[in-house]
Short mmCIF file of C-alpha atoms and ligand atoms in Angstrom, two decimals:
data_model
loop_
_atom_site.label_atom_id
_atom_site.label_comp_id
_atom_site.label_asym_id
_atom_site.label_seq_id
_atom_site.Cartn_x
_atom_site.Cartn_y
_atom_site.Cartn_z
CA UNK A 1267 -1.53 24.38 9.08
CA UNK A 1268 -0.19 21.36 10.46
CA UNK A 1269 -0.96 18.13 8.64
CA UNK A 1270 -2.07 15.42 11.13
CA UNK A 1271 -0.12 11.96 10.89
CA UNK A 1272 -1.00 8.77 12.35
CA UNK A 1273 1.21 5.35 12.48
CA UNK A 1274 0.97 2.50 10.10
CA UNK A 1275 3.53 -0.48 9.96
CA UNK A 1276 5.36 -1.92 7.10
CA UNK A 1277 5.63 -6.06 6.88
CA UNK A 1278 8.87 -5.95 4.34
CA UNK A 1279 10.29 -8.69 2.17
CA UNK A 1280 12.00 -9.95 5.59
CA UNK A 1281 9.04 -9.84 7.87
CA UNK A 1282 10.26 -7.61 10.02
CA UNK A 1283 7.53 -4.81 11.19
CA UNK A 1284 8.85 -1.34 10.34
CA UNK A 1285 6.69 1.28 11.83
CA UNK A 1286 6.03 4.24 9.36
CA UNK A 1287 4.66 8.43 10.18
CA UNK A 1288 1.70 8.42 7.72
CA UNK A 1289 0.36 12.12 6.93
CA UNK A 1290 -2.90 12.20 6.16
CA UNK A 1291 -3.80 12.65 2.52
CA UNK A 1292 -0.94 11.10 1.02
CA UNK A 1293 -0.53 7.64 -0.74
CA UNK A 1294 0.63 4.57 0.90
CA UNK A 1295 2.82 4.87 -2.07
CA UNK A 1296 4.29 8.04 -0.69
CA UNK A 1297 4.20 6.89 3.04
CA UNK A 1298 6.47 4.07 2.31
CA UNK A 1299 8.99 6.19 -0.07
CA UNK A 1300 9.03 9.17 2.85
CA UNK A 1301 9.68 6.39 5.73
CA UNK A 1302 12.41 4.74 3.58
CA UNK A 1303 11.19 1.32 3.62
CA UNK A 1304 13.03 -0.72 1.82
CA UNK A 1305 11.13 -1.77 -1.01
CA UNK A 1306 13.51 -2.64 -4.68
CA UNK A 1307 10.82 -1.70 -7.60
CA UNK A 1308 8.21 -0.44 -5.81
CA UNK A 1309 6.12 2.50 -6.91
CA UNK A 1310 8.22 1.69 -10.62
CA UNK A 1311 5.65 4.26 -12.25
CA UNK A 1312 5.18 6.80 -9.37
CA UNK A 1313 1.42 6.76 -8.92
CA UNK A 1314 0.09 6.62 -12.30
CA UNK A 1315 -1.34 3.34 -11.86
CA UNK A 1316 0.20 1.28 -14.60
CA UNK A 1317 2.66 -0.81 -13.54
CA UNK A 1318 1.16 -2.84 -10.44
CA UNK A 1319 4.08 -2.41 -8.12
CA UNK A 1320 2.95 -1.02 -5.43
CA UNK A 1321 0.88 -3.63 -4.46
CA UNK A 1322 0.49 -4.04 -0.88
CA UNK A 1323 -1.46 -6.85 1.04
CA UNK A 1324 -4.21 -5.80 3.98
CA UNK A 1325 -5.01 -7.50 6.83
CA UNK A 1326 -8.88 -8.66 6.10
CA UNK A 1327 -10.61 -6.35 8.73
CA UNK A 1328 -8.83 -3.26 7.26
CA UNK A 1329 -9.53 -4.26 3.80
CA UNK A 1330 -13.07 -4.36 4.39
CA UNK A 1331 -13.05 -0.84 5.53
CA UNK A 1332 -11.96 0.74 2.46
CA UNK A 1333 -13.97 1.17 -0.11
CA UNK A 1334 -13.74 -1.20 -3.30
CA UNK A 1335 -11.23 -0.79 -5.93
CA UNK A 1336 -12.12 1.20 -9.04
CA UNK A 1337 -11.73 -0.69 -12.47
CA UNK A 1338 -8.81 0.62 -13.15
CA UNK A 1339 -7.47 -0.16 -9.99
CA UNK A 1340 -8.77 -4.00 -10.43
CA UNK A 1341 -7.32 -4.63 -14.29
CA UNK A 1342 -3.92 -3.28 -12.86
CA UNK A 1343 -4.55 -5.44 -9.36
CA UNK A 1344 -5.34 -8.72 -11.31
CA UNK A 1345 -0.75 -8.03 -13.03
CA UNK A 1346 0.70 -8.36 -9.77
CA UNK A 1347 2.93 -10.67 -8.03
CA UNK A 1348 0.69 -12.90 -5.20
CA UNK A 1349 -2.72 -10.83 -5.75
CA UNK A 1350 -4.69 -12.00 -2.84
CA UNK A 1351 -8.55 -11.00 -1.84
CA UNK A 1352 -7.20 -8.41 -0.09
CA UNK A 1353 -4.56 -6.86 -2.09
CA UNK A 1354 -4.39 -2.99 -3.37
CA UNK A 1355 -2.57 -0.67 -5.16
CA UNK A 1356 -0.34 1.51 -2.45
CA UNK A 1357 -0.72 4.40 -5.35
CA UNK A 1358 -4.71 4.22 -5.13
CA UNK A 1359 -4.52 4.51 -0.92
CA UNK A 1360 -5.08 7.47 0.69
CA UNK A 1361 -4.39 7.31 4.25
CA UNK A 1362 -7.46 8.57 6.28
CA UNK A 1363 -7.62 8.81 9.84
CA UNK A 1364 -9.15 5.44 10.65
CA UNK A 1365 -5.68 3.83 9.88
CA UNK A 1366 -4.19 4.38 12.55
CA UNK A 1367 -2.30 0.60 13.45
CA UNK A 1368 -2.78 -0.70 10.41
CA UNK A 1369 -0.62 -3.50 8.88
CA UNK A 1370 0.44 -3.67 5.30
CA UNK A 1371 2.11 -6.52 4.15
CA UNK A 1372 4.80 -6.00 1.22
CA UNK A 1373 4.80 -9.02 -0.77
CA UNK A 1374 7.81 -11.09 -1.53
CA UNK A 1375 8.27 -10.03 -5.65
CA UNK A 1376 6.53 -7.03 -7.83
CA UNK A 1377 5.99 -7.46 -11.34
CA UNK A 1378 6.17 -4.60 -13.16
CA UNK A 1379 3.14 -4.31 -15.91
CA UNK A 1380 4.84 -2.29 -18.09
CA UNK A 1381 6.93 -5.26 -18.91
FE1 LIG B 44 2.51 1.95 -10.28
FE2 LIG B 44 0.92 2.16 -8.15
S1 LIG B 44 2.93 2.89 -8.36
S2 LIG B 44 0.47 1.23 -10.04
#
């Protein structure tokens, strides 16, 4: 079977707008590495949720769609570089069919929690 993808965009460290093939499914962690955005240290521990990374900033009307953040996600959330109200774990994202357009922001410096 064919797996259905929709578009999301990228903001990167530059601000430009890279426009990314999201399958549905997958991570946000493995849309960005399969569209080659450029992102130094993201994704540092590949999904398993421990070193805060992937952190990637929604736009408020998108956040609010998802549902909230496990507490796992949250104690790994509150490590990262710039942790806004509407900041997630790429890793902990699985893209869905109603994201079609949507904007994520990669912030400007990771932190790795894994020191
Ligand atoms: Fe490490 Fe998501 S890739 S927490």
């Amino acid at each position: 079977a064919m797996s259905k993808t929709i578009n999301v965009f990228f903001i990167d460290r530059n601000g430009d707008k890279q426009k990314a093939k999201a399958k549905i499914g997958t991570s946000l962690l493995d849309v960005a590495i399969d569209n080659n955005i450029d992102l130094e240290g993201f994704g540092a521990c590949e999904g398993t949720l421990s070193c805060s990374t992937c952190h990637l900033i929604l736009r408020k009307e998108d956040y609010e769609q998802l549902k909230a953040p496990n507490d796992e996600e949250n104690d790994m959330l509150d490590l990262a570089f710039g942790l806004t109200p509407t900041s997630r774990l790429g890793c902990q994202i699985t893209v869905t069919d109603k994201m079609d357009g949507w904007v994520f922001v990669v912030p400007k410096d990771v932190s790795d929690a894994r020191g």
